[in-house]
Structures are given as structure tokens and as C-alpha cells.
Coordinates of N, CA and C and ligand atoms in Angstrom, one line a residue:
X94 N -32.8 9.0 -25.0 CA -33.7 8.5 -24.0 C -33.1 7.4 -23.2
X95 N -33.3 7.2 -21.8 CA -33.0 5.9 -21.1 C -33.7 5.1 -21.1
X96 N -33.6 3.8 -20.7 CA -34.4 2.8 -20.8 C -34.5 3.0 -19.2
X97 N -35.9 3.4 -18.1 CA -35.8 3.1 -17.1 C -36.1 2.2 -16.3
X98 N -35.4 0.8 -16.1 CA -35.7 -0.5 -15.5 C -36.2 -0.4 -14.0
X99 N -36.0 1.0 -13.8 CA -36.6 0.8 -12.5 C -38.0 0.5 -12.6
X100 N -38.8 1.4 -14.4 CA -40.3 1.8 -13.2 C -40.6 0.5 -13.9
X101 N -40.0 -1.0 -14.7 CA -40.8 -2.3 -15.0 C -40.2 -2.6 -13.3
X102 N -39.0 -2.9 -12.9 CA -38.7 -4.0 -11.9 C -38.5 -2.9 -10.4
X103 N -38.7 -2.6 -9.7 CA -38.5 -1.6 -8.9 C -37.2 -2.2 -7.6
X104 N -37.2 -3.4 -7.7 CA -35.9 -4.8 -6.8 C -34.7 -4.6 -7.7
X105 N -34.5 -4.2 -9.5 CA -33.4 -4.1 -10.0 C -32.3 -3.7 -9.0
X106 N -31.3 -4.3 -8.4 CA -30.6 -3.1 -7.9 C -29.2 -2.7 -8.5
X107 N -29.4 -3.3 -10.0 CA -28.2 -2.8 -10.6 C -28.1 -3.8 -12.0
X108 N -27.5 -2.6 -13.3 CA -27.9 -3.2 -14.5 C -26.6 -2.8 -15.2
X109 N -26.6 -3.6 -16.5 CA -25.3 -3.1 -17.2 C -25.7 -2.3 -18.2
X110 N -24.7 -1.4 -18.2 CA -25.1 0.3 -19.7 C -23.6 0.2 -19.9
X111 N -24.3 1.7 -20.6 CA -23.1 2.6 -21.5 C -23.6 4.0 -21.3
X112 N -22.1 4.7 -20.9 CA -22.8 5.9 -21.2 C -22.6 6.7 -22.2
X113 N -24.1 7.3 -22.3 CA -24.6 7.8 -23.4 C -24.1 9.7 -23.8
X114 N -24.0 10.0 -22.3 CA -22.9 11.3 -22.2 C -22.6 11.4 -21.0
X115 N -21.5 12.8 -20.9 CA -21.1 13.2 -19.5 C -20.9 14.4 -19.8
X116 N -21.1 15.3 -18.9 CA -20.7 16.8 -18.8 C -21.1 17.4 -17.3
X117 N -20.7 18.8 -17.5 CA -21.3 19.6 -15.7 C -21.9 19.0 -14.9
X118 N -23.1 18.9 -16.2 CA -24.6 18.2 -15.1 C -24.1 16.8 -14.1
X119 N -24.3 16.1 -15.1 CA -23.5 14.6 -14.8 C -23.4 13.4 -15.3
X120 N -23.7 12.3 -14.9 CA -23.6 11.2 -16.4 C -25.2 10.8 -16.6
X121 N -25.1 10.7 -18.1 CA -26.5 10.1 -18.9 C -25.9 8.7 -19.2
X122 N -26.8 7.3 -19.1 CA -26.5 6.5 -19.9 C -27.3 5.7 -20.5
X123 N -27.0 4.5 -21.1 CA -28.6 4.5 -22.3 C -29.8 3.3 -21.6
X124 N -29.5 3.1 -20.1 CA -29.9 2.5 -19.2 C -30.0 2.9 -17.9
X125 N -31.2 2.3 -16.8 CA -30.2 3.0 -15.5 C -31.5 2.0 -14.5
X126 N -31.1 2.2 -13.0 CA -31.8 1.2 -12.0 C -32.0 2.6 -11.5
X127 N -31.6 3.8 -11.6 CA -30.9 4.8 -10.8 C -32.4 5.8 -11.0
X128 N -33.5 5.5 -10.0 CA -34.7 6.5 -9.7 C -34.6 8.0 -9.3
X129 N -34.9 8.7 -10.5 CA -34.4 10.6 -10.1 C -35.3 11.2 -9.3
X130 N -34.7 12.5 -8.6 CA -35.9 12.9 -7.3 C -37.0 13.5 -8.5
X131 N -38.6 13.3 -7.6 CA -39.6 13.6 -8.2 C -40.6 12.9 -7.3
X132 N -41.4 13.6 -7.4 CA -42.8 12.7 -6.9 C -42.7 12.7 -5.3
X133 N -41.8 13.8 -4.7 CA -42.0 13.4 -3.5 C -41.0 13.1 -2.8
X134 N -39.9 11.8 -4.0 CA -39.3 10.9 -3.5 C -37.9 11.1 -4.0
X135 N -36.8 11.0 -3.0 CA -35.4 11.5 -3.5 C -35.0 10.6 -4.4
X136 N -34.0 11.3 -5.4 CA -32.9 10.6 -6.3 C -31.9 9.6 -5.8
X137 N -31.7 8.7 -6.4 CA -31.0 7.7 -5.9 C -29.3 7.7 -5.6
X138 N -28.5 7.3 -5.0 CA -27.7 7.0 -4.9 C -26.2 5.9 -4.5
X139 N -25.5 5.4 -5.5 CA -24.7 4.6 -5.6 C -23.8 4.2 -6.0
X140 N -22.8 3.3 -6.7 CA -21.8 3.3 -8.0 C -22.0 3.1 -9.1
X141 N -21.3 3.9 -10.2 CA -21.2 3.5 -11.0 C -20.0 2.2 -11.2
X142 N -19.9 1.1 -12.2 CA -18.2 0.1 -12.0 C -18.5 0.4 -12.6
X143 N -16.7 0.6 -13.4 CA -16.5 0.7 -15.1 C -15.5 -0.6 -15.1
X144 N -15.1 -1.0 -16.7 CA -14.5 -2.4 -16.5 C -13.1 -2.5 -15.9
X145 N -13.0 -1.0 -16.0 CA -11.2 -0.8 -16.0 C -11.1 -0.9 -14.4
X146 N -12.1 -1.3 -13.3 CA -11.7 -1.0 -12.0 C -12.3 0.1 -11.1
X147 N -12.5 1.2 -11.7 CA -12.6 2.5 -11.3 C -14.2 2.5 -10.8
X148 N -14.3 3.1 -9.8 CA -15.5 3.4 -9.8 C -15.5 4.7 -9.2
X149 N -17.3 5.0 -9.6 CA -18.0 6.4 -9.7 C -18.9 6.3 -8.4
X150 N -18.6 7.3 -7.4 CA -19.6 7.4 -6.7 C -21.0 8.3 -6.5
X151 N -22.0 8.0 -7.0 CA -23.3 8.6 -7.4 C -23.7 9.4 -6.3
X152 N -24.3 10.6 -6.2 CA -24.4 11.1 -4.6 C -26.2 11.4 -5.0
X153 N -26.2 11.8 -6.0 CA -27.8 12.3 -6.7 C -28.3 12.0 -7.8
X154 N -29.6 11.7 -8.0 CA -30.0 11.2 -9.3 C -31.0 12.5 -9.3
X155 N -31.2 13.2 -11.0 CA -32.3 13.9 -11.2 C -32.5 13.9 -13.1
X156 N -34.1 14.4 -13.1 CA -34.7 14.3 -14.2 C -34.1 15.6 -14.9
X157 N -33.8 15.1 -16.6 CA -32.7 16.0 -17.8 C -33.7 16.9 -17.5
X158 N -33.9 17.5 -19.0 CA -34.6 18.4 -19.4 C -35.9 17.6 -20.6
X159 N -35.1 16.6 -21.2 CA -35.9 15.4 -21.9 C -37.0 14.2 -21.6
X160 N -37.9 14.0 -22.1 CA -38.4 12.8 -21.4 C -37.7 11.6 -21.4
X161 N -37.7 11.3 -19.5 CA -37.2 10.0 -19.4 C -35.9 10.0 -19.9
X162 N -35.0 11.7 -19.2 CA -34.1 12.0 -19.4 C -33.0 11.4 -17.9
X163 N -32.4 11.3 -17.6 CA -32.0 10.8 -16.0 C -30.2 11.2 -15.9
X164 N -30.4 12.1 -14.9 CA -28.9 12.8 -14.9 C -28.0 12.0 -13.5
X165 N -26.8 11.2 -13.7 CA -26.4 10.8 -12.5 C -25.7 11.7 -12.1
X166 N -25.7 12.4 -10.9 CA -24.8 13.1 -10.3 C -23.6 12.4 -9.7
X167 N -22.5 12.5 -9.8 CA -21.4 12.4 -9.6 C -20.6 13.1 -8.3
X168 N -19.9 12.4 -7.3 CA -19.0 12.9 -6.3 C -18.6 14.3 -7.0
X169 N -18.2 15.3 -6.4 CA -17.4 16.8 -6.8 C -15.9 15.5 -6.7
X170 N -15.8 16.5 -8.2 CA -13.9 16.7 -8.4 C -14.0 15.4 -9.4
X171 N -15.1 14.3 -9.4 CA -14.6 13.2 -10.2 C -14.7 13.3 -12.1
X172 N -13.6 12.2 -12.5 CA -13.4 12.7 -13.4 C -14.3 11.5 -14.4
X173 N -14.9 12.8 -15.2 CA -16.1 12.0 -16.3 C -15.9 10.7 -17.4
X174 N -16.3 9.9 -17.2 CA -15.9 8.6 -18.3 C -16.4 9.1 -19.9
X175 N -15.8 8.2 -21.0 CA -16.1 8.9 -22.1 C -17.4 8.1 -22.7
X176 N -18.1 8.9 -23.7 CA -19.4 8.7 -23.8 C -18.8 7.0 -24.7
X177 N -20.0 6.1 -24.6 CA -19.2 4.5 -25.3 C -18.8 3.9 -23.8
X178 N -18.3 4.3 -22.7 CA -17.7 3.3 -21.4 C -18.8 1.9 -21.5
X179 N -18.9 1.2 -21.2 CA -19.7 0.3 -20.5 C -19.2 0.5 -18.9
X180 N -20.2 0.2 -18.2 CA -20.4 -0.2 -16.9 C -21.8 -0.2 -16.1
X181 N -21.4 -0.9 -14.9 CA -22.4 -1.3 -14.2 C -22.9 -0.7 -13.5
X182 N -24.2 -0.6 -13.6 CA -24.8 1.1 -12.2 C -25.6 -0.3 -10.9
X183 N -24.7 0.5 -9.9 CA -25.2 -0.4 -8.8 C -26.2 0.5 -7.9
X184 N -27.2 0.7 -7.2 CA -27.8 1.2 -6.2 C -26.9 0.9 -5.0
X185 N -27.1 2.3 -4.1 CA -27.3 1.8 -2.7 C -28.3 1.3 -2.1
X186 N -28.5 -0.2 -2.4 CA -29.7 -0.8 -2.1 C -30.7 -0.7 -0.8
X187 N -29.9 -0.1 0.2 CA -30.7 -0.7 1.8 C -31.0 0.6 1.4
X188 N -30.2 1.6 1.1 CA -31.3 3.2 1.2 C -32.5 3.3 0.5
X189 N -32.1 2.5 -1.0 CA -33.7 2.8 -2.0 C -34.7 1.7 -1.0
X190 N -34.2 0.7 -0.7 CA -35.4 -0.1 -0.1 C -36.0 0.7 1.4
X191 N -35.1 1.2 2.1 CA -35.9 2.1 3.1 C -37.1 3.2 2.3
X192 N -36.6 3.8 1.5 CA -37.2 4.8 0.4 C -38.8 4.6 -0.2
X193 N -38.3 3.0 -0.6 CA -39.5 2.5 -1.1 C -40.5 2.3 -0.3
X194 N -39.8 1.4 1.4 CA -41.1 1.2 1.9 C -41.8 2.6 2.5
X195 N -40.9 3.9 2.6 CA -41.6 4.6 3.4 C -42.5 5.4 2.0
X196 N -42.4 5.2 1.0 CA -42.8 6.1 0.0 C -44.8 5.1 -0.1
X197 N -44.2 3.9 0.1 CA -45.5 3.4 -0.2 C -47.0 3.1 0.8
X198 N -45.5 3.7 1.7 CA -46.6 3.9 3.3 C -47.5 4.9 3.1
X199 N -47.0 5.7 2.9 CA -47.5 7.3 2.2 C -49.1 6.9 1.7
X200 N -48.5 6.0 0.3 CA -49.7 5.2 -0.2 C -51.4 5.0 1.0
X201 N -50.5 4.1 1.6 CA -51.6 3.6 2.8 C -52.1 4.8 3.5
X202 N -51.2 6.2 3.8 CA -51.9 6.9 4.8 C -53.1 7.7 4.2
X203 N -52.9 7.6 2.5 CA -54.2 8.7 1.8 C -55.2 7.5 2.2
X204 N -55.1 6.5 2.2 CA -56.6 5.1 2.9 C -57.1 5.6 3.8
X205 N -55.9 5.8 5.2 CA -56.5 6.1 6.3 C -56.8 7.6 6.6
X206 N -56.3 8.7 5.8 CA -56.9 10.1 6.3 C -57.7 10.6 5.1
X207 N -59.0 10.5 5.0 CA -59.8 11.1 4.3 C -59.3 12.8 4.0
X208 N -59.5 13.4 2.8 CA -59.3 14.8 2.5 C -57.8 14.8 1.6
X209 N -58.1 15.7 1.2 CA -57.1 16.3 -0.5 C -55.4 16.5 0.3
X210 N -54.5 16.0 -0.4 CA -53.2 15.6 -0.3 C -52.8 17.1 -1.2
X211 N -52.1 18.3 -0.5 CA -51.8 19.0 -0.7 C -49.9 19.2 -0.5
X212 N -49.2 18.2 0.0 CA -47.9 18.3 -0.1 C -47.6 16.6 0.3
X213 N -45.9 16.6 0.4 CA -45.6 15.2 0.3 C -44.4 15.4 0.4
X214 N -43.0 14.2 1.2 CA -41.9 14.0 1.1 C -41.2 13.1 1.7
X215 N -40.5 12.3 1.1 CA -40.2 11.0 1.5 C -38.5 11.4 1.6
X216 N -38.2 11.2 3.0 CA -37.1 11.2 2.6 C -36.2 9.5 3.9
X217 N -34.9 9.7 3.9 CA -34.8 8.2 4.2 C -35.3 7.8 5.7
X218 N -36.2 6.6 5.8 CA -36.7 6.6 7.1 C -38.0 7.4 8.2
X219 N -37.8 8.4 7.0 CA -38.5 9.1 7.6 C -40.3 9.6 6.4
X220 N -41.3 10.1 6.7 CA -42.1 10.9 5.0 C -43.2 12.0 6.0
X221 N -43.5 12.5 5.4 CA -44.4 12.9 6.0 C -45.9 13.5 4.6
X222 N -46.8 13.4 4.8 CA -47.9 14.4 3.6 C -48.7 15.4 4.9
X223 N -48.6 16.3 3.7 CA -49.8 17.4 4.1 C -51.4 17.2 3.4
X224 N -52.2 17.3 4.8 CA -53.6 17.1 4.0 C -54.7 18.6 4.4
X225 N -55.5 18.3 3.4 CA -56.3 20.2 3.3 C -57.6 19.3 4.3
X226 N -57.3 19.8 5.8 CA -58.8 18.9 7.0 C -58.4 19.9 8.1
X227 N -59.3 20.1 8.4 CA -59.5 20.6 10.0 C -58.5 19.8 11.1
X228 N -57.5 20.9 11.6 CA -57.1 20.0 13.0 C -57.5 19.0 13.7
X229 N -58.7 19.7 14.3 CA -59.3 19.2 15.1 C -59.6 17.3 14.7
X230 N -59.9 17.4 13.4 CA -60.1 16.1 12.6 C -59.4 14.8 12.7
X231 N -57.9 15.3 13.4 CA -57.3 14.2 13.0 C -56.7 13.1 14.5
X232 N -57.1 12.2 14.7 CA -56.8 11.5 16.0 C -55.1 10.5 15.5
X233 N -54.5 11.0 16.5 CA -53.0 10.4 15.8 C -53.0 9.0 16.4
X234 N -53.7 8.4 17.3 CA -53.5 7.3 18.1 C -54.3 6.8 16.9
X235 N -55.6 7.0 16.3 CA -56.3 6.4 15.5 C -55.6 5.8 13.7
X236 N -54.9 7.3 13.5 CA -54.4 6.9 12.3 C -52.8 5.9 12.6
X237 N -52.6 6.0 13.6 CA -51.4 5.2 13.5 C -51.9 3.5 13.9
X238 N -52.9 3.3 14.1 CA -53.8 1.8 14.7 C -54.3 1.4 13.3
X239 N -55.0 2.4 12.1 CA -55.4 2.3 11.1 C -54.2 1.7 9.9
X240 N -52.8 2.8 10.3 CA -51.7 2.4 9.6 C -51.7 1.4 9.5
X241 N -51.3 0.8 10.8 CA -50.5 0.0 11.4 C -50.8 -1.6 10.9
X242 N -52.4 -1.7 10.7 CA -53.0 -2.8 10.3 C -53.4 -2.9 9.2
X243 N -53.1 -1.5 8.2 CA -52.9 -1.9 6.9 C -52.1 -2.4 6.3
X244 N -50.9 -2.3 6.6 CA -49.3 -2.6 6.9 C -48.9 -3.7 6.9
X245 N -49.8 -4.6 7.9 CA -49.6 -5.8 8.5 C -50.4 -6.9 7.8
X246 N -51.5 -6.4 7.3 CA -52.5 -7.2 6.6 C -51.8 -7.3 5.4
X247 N -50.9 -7.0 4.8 CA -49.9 -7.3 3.3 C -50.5 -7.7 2.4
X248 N -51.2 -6.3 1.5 CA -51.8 -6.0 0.6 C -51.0 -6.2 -0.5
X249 N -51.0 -6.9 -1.3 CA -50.4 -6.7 -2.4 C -50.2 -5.2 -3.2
X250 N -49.3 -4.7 -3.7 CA -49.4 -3.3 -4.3 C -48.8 -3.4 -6.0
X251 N -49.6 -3.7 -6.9 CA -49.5 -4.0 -8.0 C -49.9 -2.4 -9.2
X252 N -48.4 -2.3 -10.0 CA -48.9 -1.5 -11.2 C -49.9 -1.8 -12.3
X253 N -50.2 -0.6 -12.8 CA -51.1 -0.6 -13.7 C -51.5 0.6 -14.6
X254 N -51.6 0.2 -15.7 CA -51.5 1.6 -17.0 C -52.5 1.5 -17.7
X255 N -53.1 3.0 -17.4 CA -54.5 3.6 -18.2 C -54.2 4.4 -18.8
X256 N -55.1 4.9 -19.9 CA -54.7 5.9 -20.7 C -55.0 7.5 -20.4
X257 N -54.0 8.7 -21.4 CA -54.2 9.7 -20.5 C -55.6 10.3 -20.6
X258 N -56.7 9.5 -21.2 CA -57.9 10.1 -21.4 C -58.7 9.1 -20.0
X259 N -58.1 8.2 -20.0 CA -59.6 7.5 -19.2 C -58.7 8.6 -17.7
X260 N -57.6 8.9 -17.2 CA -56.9 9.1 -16.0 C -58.3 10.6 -16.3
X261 N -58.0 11.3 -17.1 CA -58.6 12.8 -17.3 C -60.5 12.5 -17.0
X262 N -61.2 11.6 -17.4 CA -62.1 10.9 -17.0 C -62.3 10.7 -16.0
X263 N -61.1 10.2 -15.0 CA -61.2 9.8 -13.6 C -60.5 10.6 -12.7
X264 N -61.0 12.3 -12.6 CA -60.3 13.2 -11.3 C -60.0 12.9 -10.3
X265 N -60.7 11.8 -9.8 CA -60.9 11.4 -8.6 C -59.9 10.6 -7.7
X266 N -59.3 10.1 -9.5 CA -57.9 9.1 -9.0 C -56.6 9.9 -8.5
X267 N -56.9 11.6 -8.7 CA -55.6 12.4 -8.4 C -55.6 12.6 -7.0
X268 N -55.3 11.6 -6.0 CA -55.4 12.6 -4.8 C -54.3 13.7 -4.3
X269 N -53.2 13.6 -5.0 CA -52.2 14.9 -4.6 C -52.4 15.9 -5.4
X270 N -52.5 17.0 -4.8 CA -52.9 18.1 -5.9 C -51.3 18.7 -6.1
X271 N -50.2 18.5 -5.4 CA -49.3 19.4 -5.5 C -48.5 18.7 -6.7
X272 N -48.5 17.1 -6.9 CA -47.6 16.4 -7.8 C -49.1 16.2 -9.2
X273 N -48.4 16.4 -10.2 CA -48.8 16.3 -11.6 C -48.4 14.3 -11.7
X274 N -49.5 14.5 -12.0 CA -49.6 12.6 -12.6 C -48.5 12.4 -13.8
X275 N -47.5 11.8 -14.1 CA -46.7 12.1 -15.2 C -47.5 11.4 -16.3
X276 N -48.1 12.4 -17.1 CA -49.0 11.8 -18.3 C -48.2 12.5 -19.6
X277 N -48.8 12.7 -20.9 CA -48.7 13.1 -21.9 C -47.7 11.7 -23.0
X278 N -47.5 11.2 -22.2 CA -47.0 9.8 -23.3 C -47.8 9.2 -24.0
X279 N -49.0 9.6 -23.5 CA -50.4 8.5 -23.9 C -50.9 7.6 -22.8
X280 N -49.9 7.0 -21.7 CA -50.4 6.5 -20.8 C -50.1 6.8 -19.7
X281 N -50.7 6.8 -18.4 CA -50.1 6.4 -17.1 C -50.2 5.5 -16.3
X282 N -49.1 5.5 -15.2 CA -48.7 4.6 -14.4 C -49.7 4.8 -13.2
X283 N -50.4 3.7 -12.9 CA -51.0 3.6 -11.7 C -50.8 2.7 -10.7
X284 N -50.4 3.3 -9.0 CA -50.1 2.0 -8.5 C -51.8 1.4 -7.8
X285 N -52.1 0.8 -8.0 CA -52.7 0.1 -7.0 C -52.9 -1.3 -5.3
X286 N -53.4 -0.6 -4.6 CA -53.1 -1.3 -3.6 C -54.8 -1.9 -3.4
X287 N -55.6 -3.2 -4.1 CA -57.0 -3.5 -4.7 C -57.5 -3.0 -3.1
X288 N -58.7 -2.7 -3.0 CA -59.3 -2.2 -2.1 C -59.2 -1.3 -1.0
X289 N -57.6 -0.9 -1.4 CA -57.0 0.6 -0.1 C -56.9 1.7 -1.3
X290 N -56.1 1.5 -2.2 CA -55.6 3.0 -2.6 C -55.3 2.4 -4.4
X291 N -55.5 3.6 -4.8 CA -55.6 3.3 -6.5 C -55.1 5.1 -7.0
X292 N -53.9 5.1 -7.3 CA -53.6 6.7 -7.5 C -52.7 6.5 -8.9
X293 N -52.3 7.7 -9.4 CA -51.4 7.5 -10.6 C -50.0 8.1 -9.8
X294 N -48.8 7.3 -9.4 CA -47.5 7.4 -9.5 C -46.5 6.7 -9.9
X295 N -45.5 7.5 -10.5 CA -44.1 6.8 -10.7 C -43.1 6.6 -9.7
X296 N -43.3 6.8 -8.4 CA -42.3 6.6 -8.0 C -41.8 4.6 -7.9
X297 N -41.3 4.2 -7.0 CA -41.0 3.1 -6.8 C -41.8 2.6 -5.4
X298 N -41.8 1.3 -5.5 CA -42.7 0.6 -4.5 C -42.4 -0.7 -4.4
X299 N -43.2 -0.9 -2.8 CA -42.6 -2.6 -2.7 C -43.7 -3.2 -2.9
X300 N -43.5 -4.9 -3.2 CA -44.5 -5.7 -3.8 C -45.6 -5.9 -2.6
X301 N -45.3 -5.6 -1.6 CA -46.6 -6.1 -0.9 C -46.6 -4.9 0.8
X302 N -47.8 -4.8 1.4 CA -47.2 -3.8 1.8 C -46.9 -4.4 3.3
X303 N -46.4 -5.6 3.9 CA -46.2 -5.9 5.3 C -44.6 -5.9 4.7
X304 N -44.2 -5.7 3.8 CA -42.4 -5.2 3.8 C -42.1 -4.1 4.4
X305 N -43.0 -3.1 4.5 CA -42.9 -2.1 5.6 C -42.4 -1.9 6.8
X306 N -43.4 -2.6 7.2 CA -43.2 -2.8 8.9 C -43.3 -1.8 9.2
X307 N -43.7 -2.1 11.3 CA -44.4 -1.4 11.9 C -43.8 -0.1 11.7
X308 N -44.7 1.0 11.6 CA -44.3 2.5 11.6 C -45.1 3.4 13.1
X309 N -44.3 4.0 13.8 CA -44.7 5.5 14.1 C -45.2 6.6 13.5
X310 N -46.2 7.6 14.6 CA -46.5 9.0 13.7 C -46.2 9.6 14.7
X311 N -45.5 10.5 14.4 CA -44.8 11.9 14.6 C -46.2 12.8 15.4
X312 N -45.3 13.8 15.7 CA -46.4 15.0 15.8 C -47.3 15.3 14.6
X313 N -48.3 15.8 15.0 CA -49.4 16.2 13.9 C -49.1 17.9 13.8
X314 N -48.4 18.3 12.6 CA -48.3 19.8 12.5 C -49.4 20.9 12.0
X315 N -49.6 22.1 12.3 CA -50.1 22.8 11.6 C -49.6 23.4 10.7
X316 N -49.9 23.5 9.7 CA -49.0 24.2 8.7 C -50.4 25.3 7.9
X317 N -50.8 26.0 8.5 CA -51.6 26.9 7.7 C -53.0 26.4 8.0
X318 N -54.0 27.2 7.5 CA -55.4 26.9 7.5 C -55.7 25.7 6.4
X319 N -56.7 24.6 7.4 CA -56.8 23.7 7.3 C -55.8 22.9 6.6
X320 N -54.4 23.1 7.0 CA -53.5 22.4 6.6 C -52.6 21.6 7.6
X321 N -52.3 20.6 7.7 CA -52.2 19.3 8.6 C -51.1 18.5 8.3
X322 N -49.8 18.7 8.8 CA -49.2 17.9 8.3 C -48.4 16.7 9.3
X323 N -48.8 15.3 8.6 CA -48.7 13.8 9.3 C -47.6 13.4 9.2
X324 N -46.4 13.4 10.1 CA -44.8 12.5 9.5 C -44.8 11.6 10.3
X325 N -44.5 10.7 9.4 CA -44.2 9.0 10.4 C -42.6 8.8 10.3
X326 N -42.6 7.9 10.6 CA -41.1 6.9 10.9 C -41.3 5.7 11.2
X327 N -40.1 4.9 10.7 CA -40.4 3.1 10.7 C -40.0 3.5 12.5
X328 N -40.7 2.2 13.2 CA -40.3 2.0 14.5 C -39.4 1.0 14.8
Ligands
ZN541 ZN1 -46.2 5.8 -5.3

């Protein structure tokens, strides 16, 4: 199992390990800053340092087969370190922090568009979610004015862990229907933003939400019966 320092400190941008294995897939180690795709939100990418000089360039991070399993993908052709290396896993910091703020924007937009979160994807600079509402429903000048000033008001966005029974008690807290709350450990992760948004995710997030900054919205898509899908961009 890893120790994942990302989902205590989500600012980590680099920690010292060992790796724990290497093969096909790519490197395991018994630590990592290194957030795998899920939830929405892409796998990270950056170096590994080993002591001897060498470094590893990460291109993909994804979840083992194990819990809280975390596979570093590795450049093609590079050659695997042996399980025992120590070294240092560094992030590509300005990408995860683009990542983060647009992941937590996401956050803000289930505030401002009422109705069930049926898809989701963050990718760099850019996210968009799909919501189950009538076209006609959605005024883009309005939700981007609505954004815009939740954004700016700099809510603090603070974790928080309930159990998987009170989460199962509280349906209500699921607003994505397409992403599964990662439960069965006994607890889950909730982020909260006090008075906007209160959901169960693992992804990563920034501490407050005017780290953001100002965002655009995109065209408003149709994607099916009563399906609507909202992509923004930082401006
Ligand atoms: Zn989140």
C-alpha cells in the first residue's frame, strides 16, 4: 500500500520514497505526492530523482488494482530502478495547481446550477460537467456572474471525514451520479466549501477558492435529452 500525502497535504509538491516495485505497468513506491487519474481528474505528472543523478520522467499517474495502489507511468523506453532505490518524486507543480483550481471550480459550479451531475472532466485549464436539466434552463451569462463571485468571495474549501454509514444516510451528499464516492474503508472524504458545496471527493483542491481566479464559460452543449453540458476556462 502507499502512503498517499497528497490526499493529507494537497501543496506537497514532492516527497522522498523508495520504490516499492517496477514492472510493465510502471513504478510503485511506498510513498507518493503523485495524484492518479480518477474522479474526473487526470493523473499527475513529473520526476522521479534517484540519488545516483538519474532521473525519471513521469508522463501518467493511475490507480493499481489494490487499494491505494498508485502506478507511476514512466517515459517509453526508460529503464526501471530496482525495487529498495530511494528517491525523490517531484510534481509538475504549475500543471497540478492549474488542475486543482479548475477541479475545484467544478466544485462551485454544482452551487450555481441546480440538477443531478451526470458526467465530469477536468482536464489542464480547461473542465467541463454534464448536468440532467432542460436546455432551455440554463442562462450562461447568469452562471458565469454566479461563478464568478463565488470565486472571488474566497471561501475557504476545507476536508472532512464521515463514516460510510452516516455518507449512505445522507444521498443527498452524492451529487455526481457517474463517479462512486470512494468508500468501503469505513470512512469518506468530504470536501466542503461551508455554505456552497458539501460533496464526498478525493480528488485534490485548493485551500480557498479566490486561488482560482476569474473563469470563462464556454458554449453550453447538448449532449442528449436533458443533458447539458457546461465547460469553462480560466480567463
Ligand atoms: Zn473535489
Amino acid at each position: 500500500m502507499t502512503e498517499l500525502v497528497f490526499r493529507d497535504d494537497a501543496y506537497a509538491r514532492s516527497c522522498a520514497a523508495r520504490v516499492a516495485g517496477a514492472d510493465e505497468r510502471g513504478i510503485r513506491l511506498d510513498r507518493t505526492v503523485f495524484y492518479p487519474t480518477g474522479g474526473g481528474q487526470p493523473g499527475d505528472t513529473g520526476t522521479l530523482r534517484l540519488a545516483s543523478g538519474a532521473a525519471i520522467a513521469i508522463i501518467d499517474t493511475l490507480k493499481g488494482d489494490l487499494p491505494d495502489e498508485i502506478i507511476h507511468v514512466p517515459a517509453p523506453g526508460t529503464a526501471l530502478p530496482e525495487p529498495g532505490t530511494e528517491l525523490v518524486a517531484e510534481l509538475d507543480w504549475q500543471r497540478r495547481h492549474r488542475l486543482m483550481r479548475m477541479h475545484t471550480c467544478l466544485h462551485l459550479l454544482c452551487a450555481v446550477v441546480p440538477g443531478a451531475v451526470t458526467g465530469g472532466q477536468v482536464s489542464d485549464g480547461r473542465g467541463r460537467l454534464d448536468f440532467d436539466v432542460p436546455g432551455s434552463s440554463l442562462d450562461r451569462d447568469a452562471i458565469a456572474a454566479g461563478l464568478n463571485a463565488l470565486i472571488a468571495a474566497g471561501h475557504p474549501v476545507m476536508p472532512r471525514w464521515i463514516s460510510d454509514e452516516e455518507l449512505a444516510a445522507r444521498p443527498e451528499l452524492v451529487r455526481t451520479m457517474s463517479v462512486k464516492p470512494p468508500s468501503g474503508a469505513g470512512r469518506v472524504r468530504l470536501m466542503e466549501i461551508p455554505g456552497v458545496d458539501l460533496q464526498p471527493c478525493g480528488g485534490t483542491h485548493i485551500r480557498n477558492t479566490a486561488e482560482i481566479g476569474p473563469v470563462t464559460i464556454g458554449k453550453i452543449e447538448n449532449k442528449g435529452r436533458q443533458n447539458r453540458r457546461i465547460n469553462i476556462a480560466f480567463a
